[in-house]
């Protein structure tokens, strides 16, 4: 089964720091998703991208198709950014099998 | 209310009992999915449905049954619950597959004693 690897697994940082979470995958994909799961458990889609870069507020997601790698950046981090961030990919030709998920990065931003 | 809902939000049951988890979406999305989330694993697909009356297995389907008689509903049934099915279950829906956002329900925390 194709894997999705995330790093780091856990990250604790101080408020205001620049955060980077990495995601790598093994074969060609049609799309990559970044999801956020708050302590209450709900999952929200942050970004979907197949190339380049997307920005939403303080969040930036990039993808390098050749290197099979994506990063999620958070600028000026805030305690409310504390959550689990999940990378998921839809593999090319994967049909209707849904997404393959990474195990998540648990981010804590301390005030 | 518009969106995707799951019920119950919490359920405790005993080994061997039948349990049904409900999922309802108001967007008329064609695709619906059931995932389970366990410590040490990412979300794993149990079953999915491409349309009413069309369902197919995902990565971990054993012990589960689904149906989709109406586009908006996608119930998941554990026919004879086992302790290994203790998990958090998420339903999701999307208008398509590739290049389309999936919208997740709030989850159901199921404990099998």
mmCIF file of C-alpha atoms in Angstrom:
data_model
loop_
_atom_site.group_PDB
_atom_site.id
_atom_site.type_symbol
_atom_site.label_atom_id
_atom_site.label_comp_id
_atom_site.label_asym_id
_atom_site.label_seq_id
_atom_site.Cartn_x
_atom_site.Cartn_y
_atom_site.Cartn_z
ATOM 1 C CA UNK A 1 0.000 0.000 0.000
ATOM 2 C CA UNK A 2 1.328 3.427 -0.887
ATOM 3 C CA UNK A 3 2.399 5.340 2.188
ATOM 4 C CA UNK A 4 2.100 8.952 3.203
ATOM 5 C CA UNK A 5 4.794 10.048 5.612
ATOM 6 C CA UNK A 6 4.536 13.132 7.773
ATOM 7 C CA UNK A 7 7.171 14.843 9.868
ATOM 8 C CA UNK A 8 7.500 15.734 12.586
ATOM 9 C CA UNK A 9 4.992 13.581 14.461
ATOM 10 C CA UNK A 10 4.889 16.065 17.329
ATOM 11 C CA UNK A 11 5.861 19.724 17.403
ATOM 12 C CA UNK A 12 5.751 22.188 20.264
ATOM 13 C CA UNK A 13 6.559 25.815 19.535
ATOM 14 C CA UNK A 14 6.182 29.263 21.027
ATOM 15 C CA UNK A 15 3.577 31.727 19.889
ATOM 16 C CA UNK A 16 4.794 33.723 16.916
ATOM 17 C CA UNK A 17 7.143 31.085 15.547
ATOM 18 C CA UNK A 18 7.136 30.008 11.895
ATOM 19 C CA UNK A 19 5.926 26.426 11.628
ATOM 20 C CA UNK A 20 6.673 23.887 8.912
ATOM 21 C CA UNK A 21 5.064 20.457 8.611
ATOM 22 C CA UNK A 22 6.245 18.085 5.920
ATOM 23 C CA UNK A 23 4.535 15.387 3.894
ATOM 24 C CA UNK A 24 6.070 12.932 1.453
ATOM 25 C CA UNK A 25 4.456 10.284 -0.680
ATOM 26 C CA UNK A 26 5.650 7.494 -2.882
ATOM 27 C CA UNK A 27 4.013 7.572 -6.313
ATOM 28 C CA UNK A 28 2.151 9.918 -8.610
ATOM 29 C CA UNK A 29 -0.876 11.683 -7.222
ATOM 30 C CA UNK A 30 -3.802 13.598 -8.618
ATOM 31 C CA UNK A 31 -4.269 15.777 -5.551
ATOM 32 C CA UNK A 32 -2.921 16.373 -2.062
ATOM 33 C CA UNK A 33 -5.000 17.594 0.839
ATOM 34 C CA UNK A 34 -4.078 19.231 4.115
ATOM 35 C CA UNK A 35 -6.603 18.734 6.892
ATOM 36 C CA UNK A 36 -6.845 20.161 10.393
ATOM 37 C CA UNK A 37 -8.253 18.241 13.337
ATOM 38 C CA UNK A 38 -8.917 20.229 16.487
ATOM 39 C CA UNK A 39 -8.899 18.738 19.991
ATOM 40 C CA UNK A 40 -12.678 18.420 19.806
ATOM 41 C CA UNK A 41 -12.160 15.959 16.978
ATOM 42 C CA UNK A 42 -13.709 17.689 13.992
ATOM 43 C CA UNK A 43 -11.794 17.536 10.707
ATOM 44 C CA UNK A 44 -11.648 20.487 8.363
ATOM 45 C CA UNK A 45 -10.103 20.671 4.929
ATOM 46 C CA UNK A 46 -7.498 23.442 4.731
ATOM 47 C CA UNK A 47 -6.083 23.046 1.251
ATOM 48 C CA UNK A 48 -6.305 20.891 -1.807
ATOM 49 C CA UNK A 49 -3.494 21.255 -4.301
ATOM 50 C CA UNK A 50 -2.011 19.452 -7.247
ATOM 51 C CA UNK A 51 0.781 21.892 -8.065
ATOM 52 C CA UNK A 52 2.462 25.061 -6.859
ATOM 53 C CA UNK A 53 1.397 26.938 -3.808
ATOM 54 C CA UNK A 54 -1.745 28.095 -2.043
ATOM 55 C CA UNK A 55 -2.184 30.649 0.722
ATOM 56 C CA UNK A 56 -5.041 31.268 3.091
ATOM 57 C CA UNK A 57 -4.461 33.800 5.813
ATOM 58 C CA UNK A 58 -1.425 32.703 7.794
ATOM 59 C CA UNK A 59 -1.375 29.259 6.227
ATOM 60 C CA UNK A 60 0.664 28.395 3.148
ATOM 61 C CA UNK A 61 0.782 25.024 1.410
ATOM 62 C CA UNK A 62 3.305 24.076 -1.222
ATOM 63 C CA UNK A 63 3.831 20.984 -3.305
ATOM 64 C CA UNK A 64 6.768 19.743 -5.364
ATOM 65 C CA UNK A 65 5.484 17.097 -7.710
ATOM 66 C CA UNK A 66 8.939 15.982 -8.881
ATOM 67 C CA UNK A 67 10.164 15.446 -5.332
ATOM 68 C CA UNK A 68 6.799 14.026 -4.160
ATOM 69 C CA UNK A 69 6.775 16.368 -1.226
ATOM 70 C CA UNK A 70 4.473 18.954 0.273
ATOM 71 C CA UNK A 71 4.848 21.398 3.133
ATOM 72 C CA UNK A 72 2.354 23.249 5.267
ATOM 73 C CA UNK A 73 3.615 26.488 6.779
ATOM 74 C CA UNK A 74 2.041 28.561 9.505
ATOM 75 C CA UNK A 75 3.307 32.111 9.912
ATOM 76 C CA UNK A 76 2.996 34.030 13.193
ATOM 77 C CA UNK A 77 1.692 30.931 14.969
ATOM 78 C CA UNK A 78 -0.958 31.316 17.655
ATOM 79 C CA UNK A 79 -2.221 28.972 20.383
ATOM 80 C CA UNK A 80 -5.461 28.525 18.433
ATOM 81 C CA UNK A 81 -3.383 26.838 15.713
ATOM 82 C CA UNK A 82 -2.839 23.949 18.109
ATOM 83 C CA UNK A 83 -4.291 20.925 16.370
ATOM 84 C CA UNK A 84 -3.401 17.777 14.480
ATOM 85 C CA UNK A 85 -2.511 18.478 10.846
ATOM 86 C CA UNK A 86 -3.101 15.626 8.440
ATOM 87 C CA UNK A 87 -1.763 15.181 4.939
ATOM 88 C CA UNK A 88 -3.761 13.014 2.548
ATOM 89 C CA UNK A 89 -3.194 12.099 -1.067
ATOM 90 C CA UNK A 90 -5.310 10.825 -3.886
ATOM 91 C CA UNK A 91 -3.060 8.573 -5.917
ATOM 92 C CA UNK A 92 -3.264 8.812 -9.699
ATOM 93 C CA UNK A 93 -5.378 6.039 -11.079
ATOM 94 C CA UNK A 94 -6.498 5.170 -7.581
ATOM 95 C CA UNK A 95 -10.107 5.070 -8.589
ATOM 96 C CA UNK A 96 -12.800 5.555 -6.014
ATOM 97 C CA UNK A 97 -10.749 4.348 -3.054
ATOM 98 C CA UNK A 98 -10.733 7.680 -1.354
ATOM 99 C CA UNK A 99 -7.709 9.290 0.194
ATOM 100 C CA UNK A 100 -4.605 7.786 1.750
ATOM 101 C CA UNK A 101 -3.840 9.590 4.989
ATOM 102 C CA UNK A 102 -0.695 10.330 6.912
ATOM 103 C CA UNK A 103 -0.717 9.725 10.649
ATOM 104 C CA UNK A 104 -0.799 13.418 11.410
ATOM 105 C CA UNK A 105 1.407 15.998 13.071
ATOM 106 C CA UNK A 106 0.369 17.036 16.561
ATOM 107 C CA UNK A 107 1.129 20.760 16.900
ATOM 108 C CA UNK A 108 1.066 22.645 20.188
ATOM 109 C CA UNK A 109 1.624 26.390 20.224
ATOM 110 C CA UNK A 110 2.432 27.709 23.672
ATOM 111 C CA UNK A 111 1.598 31.293 24.608
ATOM 112 C CA UNK B 1 -29.168 22.630 8.943
ATOM 113 C CA UNK B 2 -26.914 22.307 5.936
ATOM 114 C CA UNK B 3 -23.860 20.119 6.246
ATOM 115 C CA UNK B 4 -22.948 16.630 7.262
ATOM 116 C CA UNK B 5 -24.087 15.131 10.538
ATOM 117 C CA UNK B 6 -23.432 11.910 12.378
ATOM 118 C CA UNK B 7 -25.369 10.158 15.097
ATOM 119 C CA UNK B 8 -24.884 9.145 17.747
ATOM 120 C CA UNK B 9 -21.826 11.169 18.713
ATOM 121 C CA UNK B 10 -20.914 8.704 21.445
ATOM 122 C CA UNK B 11 -21.867 5.062 21.809
ATOM 123 C CA UNK B 12 -20.936 2.347 24.247
ATOM 124 C CA UNK B 13 -21.939 -1.189 23.392
ATOM 125 C CA UNK B 14 -21.034 -4.748 24.227
ATOM 126 C CA UNK B 15 -19.245 -7.388 22.232
ATOM 127 C CA UNK B 16 -21.593 -9.205 19.888
ATOM 128 C CA UNK B 17 -24.230 -6.511 19.651
ATOM 129 C CA UNK B 18 -25.294 -4.916 16.395
ATOM 130 C CA UNK B 19 -24.640 -1.190 16.135
ATOM 131 C CA UNK B 20 -25.604 1.259 13.409
ATOM 132 C CA UNK B 21 -23.905 4.597 12.938
ATOM 133 C CA UNK B 22 -25.814 7.174 10.939
ATOM 134 C CA UNK B 23 -24.515 9.742 8.486
ATOM 135 C CA UNK B 24 -26.599 12.413 6.749
ATOM 136 C CA UNK B 25 -25.551 15.133 4.316
ATOM 137 C CA UNK B 26 -27.611 17.931 2.851
ATOM 138 C CA UNK B 27 -25.499 18.839 -0.183
ATOM 139 C CA UNK B 28 -26.657 15.992 -2.436
ATOM 140 C CA UNK B 29 -23.028 14.966 -2.806
ATOM 141 C CA UNK B 30 -22.703 11.826 -4.879
ATOM 142 C CA UNK B 31 -19.764 10.358 -2.933
ATOM 143 C CA UNK B 32 -19.861 9.339 0.700
ATOM 144 C CA UNK B 33 -17.193 7.659 2.793
ATOM 145 C CA UNK B 34 -16.752 5.963 6.137
ATOM 146 C CA UNK B 35 -13.376 6.135 7.879
ATOM 147 C CA UNK B 36 -12.104 4.937 11.203
ATOM 148 C CA UNK B 37 -9.390 6.706 13.168
ATOM 149 C CA UNK B 38 -7.202 4.834 15.626
ATOM 150 C CA UNK B 39 -4.083 5.788 17.556
ATOM 151 C CA UNK B 40 -1.002 4.897 15.570
ATOM 152 C CA UNK B 41 -2.892 4.809 12.298
ATOM 153 C CA UNK B 42 -4.039 7.472 9.923
ATOM 154 C CA UNK B 43 -7.656 7.602 8.890
ATOM 155 C CA UNK B 44 -8.535 4.372 7.128
ATOM 156 C CA UNK B 45 -11.312 3.888 4.628
ATOM 157 C CA UNK B 46 -13.937 1.302 5.560
ATOM 158 C CA UNK B 47 -16.490 1.680 2.764
ATOM 159 C CA UNK B 48 -17.439 4.276 0.220
ATOM 160 C CA UNK B 49 -20.355 4.953 -2.065
ATOM 161 C CA UNK B 50 -20.352 6.636 -5.459
ATOM 162 C CA UNK B 51 -24.127 7.084 -5.610
ATOM 163 C CA UNK B 52 -27.333 5.670 -4.204
ATOM 164 C CA UNK B 53 -27.295 1.861 -4.338
ATOM 165 C CA UNK B 54 -23.585 1.800 -5.272
ATOM 166 C CA UNK B 55 -21.158 0.871 -2.514
ATOM 167 C CA UNK B 56 -17.687 -0.644 -2.421
ATOM 168 C CA UNK B 57 -15.107 -1.805 0.081
ATOM 169 C CA UNK B 58 -12.208 0.250 1.292
ATOM 170 C CA UNK B 59 -9.086 -0.771 3.147
ATOM 171 C CA UNK B 60 -10.687 -2.239 6.296
ATOM 172 C CA UNK B 61 -14.224 -3.482 5.497
ATOM 173 C CA UNK B 62 -14.361 -6.691 7.539
ATOM 174 C CA UNK B 63 -17.120 -6.711 10.140
ATOM 175 C CA UNK B 64 -18.956 -3.751 8.636
ATOM 176 C CA UNK B 65 -21.969 -3.409 6.366
ATOM 177 C CA UNK B 66 -23.205 -0.318 4.555
ATOM 178 C CA UNK B 67 -26.199 0.653 2.517
ATOM 179 C CA UNK B 68 -27.226 3.717 0.586
ATOM 180 C CA UNK B 69 -30.862 3.715 -0.379
ATOM 181 C CA UNK B 70 -30.983 7.530 -0.468
ATOM 182 C CA UNK B 71 -28.311 9.923 -1.668
ATOM 183 C CA UNK B 72 -28.253 11.830 1.615
ATOM 184 C CA UNK B 73 -27.860 8.894 4.003
ATOM 185 C CA UNK B 74 -25.038 6.400 4.403
ATOM 186 C CA UNK B 75 -25.441 4.218 7.521
ATOM 187 C CA UNK B 76 -22.639 1.976 8.757
ATOM 188 C CA UNK B 77 -23.582 -1.199 10.627
ATOM 189 C CA UNK B 78 -21.367 -3.326 12.818
ATOM 190 C CA UNK B 79 -23.174 -6.637 12.618
ATOM 191 C CA UNK B 80 -21.525 -8.183 15.693
ATOM 192 C CA UNK B 81 -19.328 -5.641 17.424
ATOM 193 C CA UNK B 82 -15.840 -6.625 18.579
ATOM 194 C CA UNK B 83 -13.421 -4.817 20.877
ATOM 195 C CA UNK B 84 -11.123 -4.150 17.917
ATOM 196 C CA UNK B 85 -13.878 -1.987 16.447
ATOM 197 C CA UNK B 86 -13.532 0.492 19.289
ATOM 198 C CA UNK B 87 -12.590 3.616 17.378
ATOM 199 C CA UNK B 88 -13.666 7.038 16.226
ATOM 200 C CA UNK B 89 -15.693 6.844 13.041
ATOM 201 C CA UNK B 90 -15.892 9.677 10.541
ATOM 202 C CA UNK B 91 -18.276 10.017 7.685
ATOM 203 C CA UNK B 92 -17.365 12.268 4.760
ATOM 204 C CA UNK B 93 -18.937 13.393 1.527
ATOM 205 C CA UNK B 94 -17.760 15.002 -1.675
ATOM 206 C CA UNK B 95 -19.154 16.058 -5.019
ATOM 207 C CA UNK B 96 -16.552 13.968 -6.828
ATOM 208 C CA UNK B 97 -13.226 12.233 -6.335
ATOM 209 C CA UNK B 98 -9.998 13.655 -7.687
ATOM 210 C CA UNK B 99 -9.450 17.328 -7.095
ATOM 211 C CA UNK B 100 -12.506 17.713 -4.902
ATOM 212 C CA UNK B 101 -12.706 18.599 -1.228
ATOM 213 C CA UNK B 102 -14.136 16.037 1.170
ATOM 214 C CA UNK B 103 -16.302 17.342 3.980
ATOM 215 C CA UNK B 104 -16.156 15.448 7.238
ATOM 216 C CA UNK B 105 -18.818 14.848 9.826
ATOM 217 C CA UNK B 106 -18.095 15.482 13.529
ATOM 218 C CA UNK B 107 -17.309 11.828 14.237
ATOM 219 C CA UNK B 108 -18.783 9.083 16.397
ATOM 220 C CA UNK B 109 -16.745 7.730 19.284
ATOM 221 C CA UNK B 110 -17.621 4.044 19.664
ATOM 222 C CA UNK B 111 -16.522 1.917 22.579
ATOM 223 C CA UNK B 112 -17.064 -1.828 22.495
ATOM 224 C CA UNK B 113 -16.770 -3.468 25.908
#
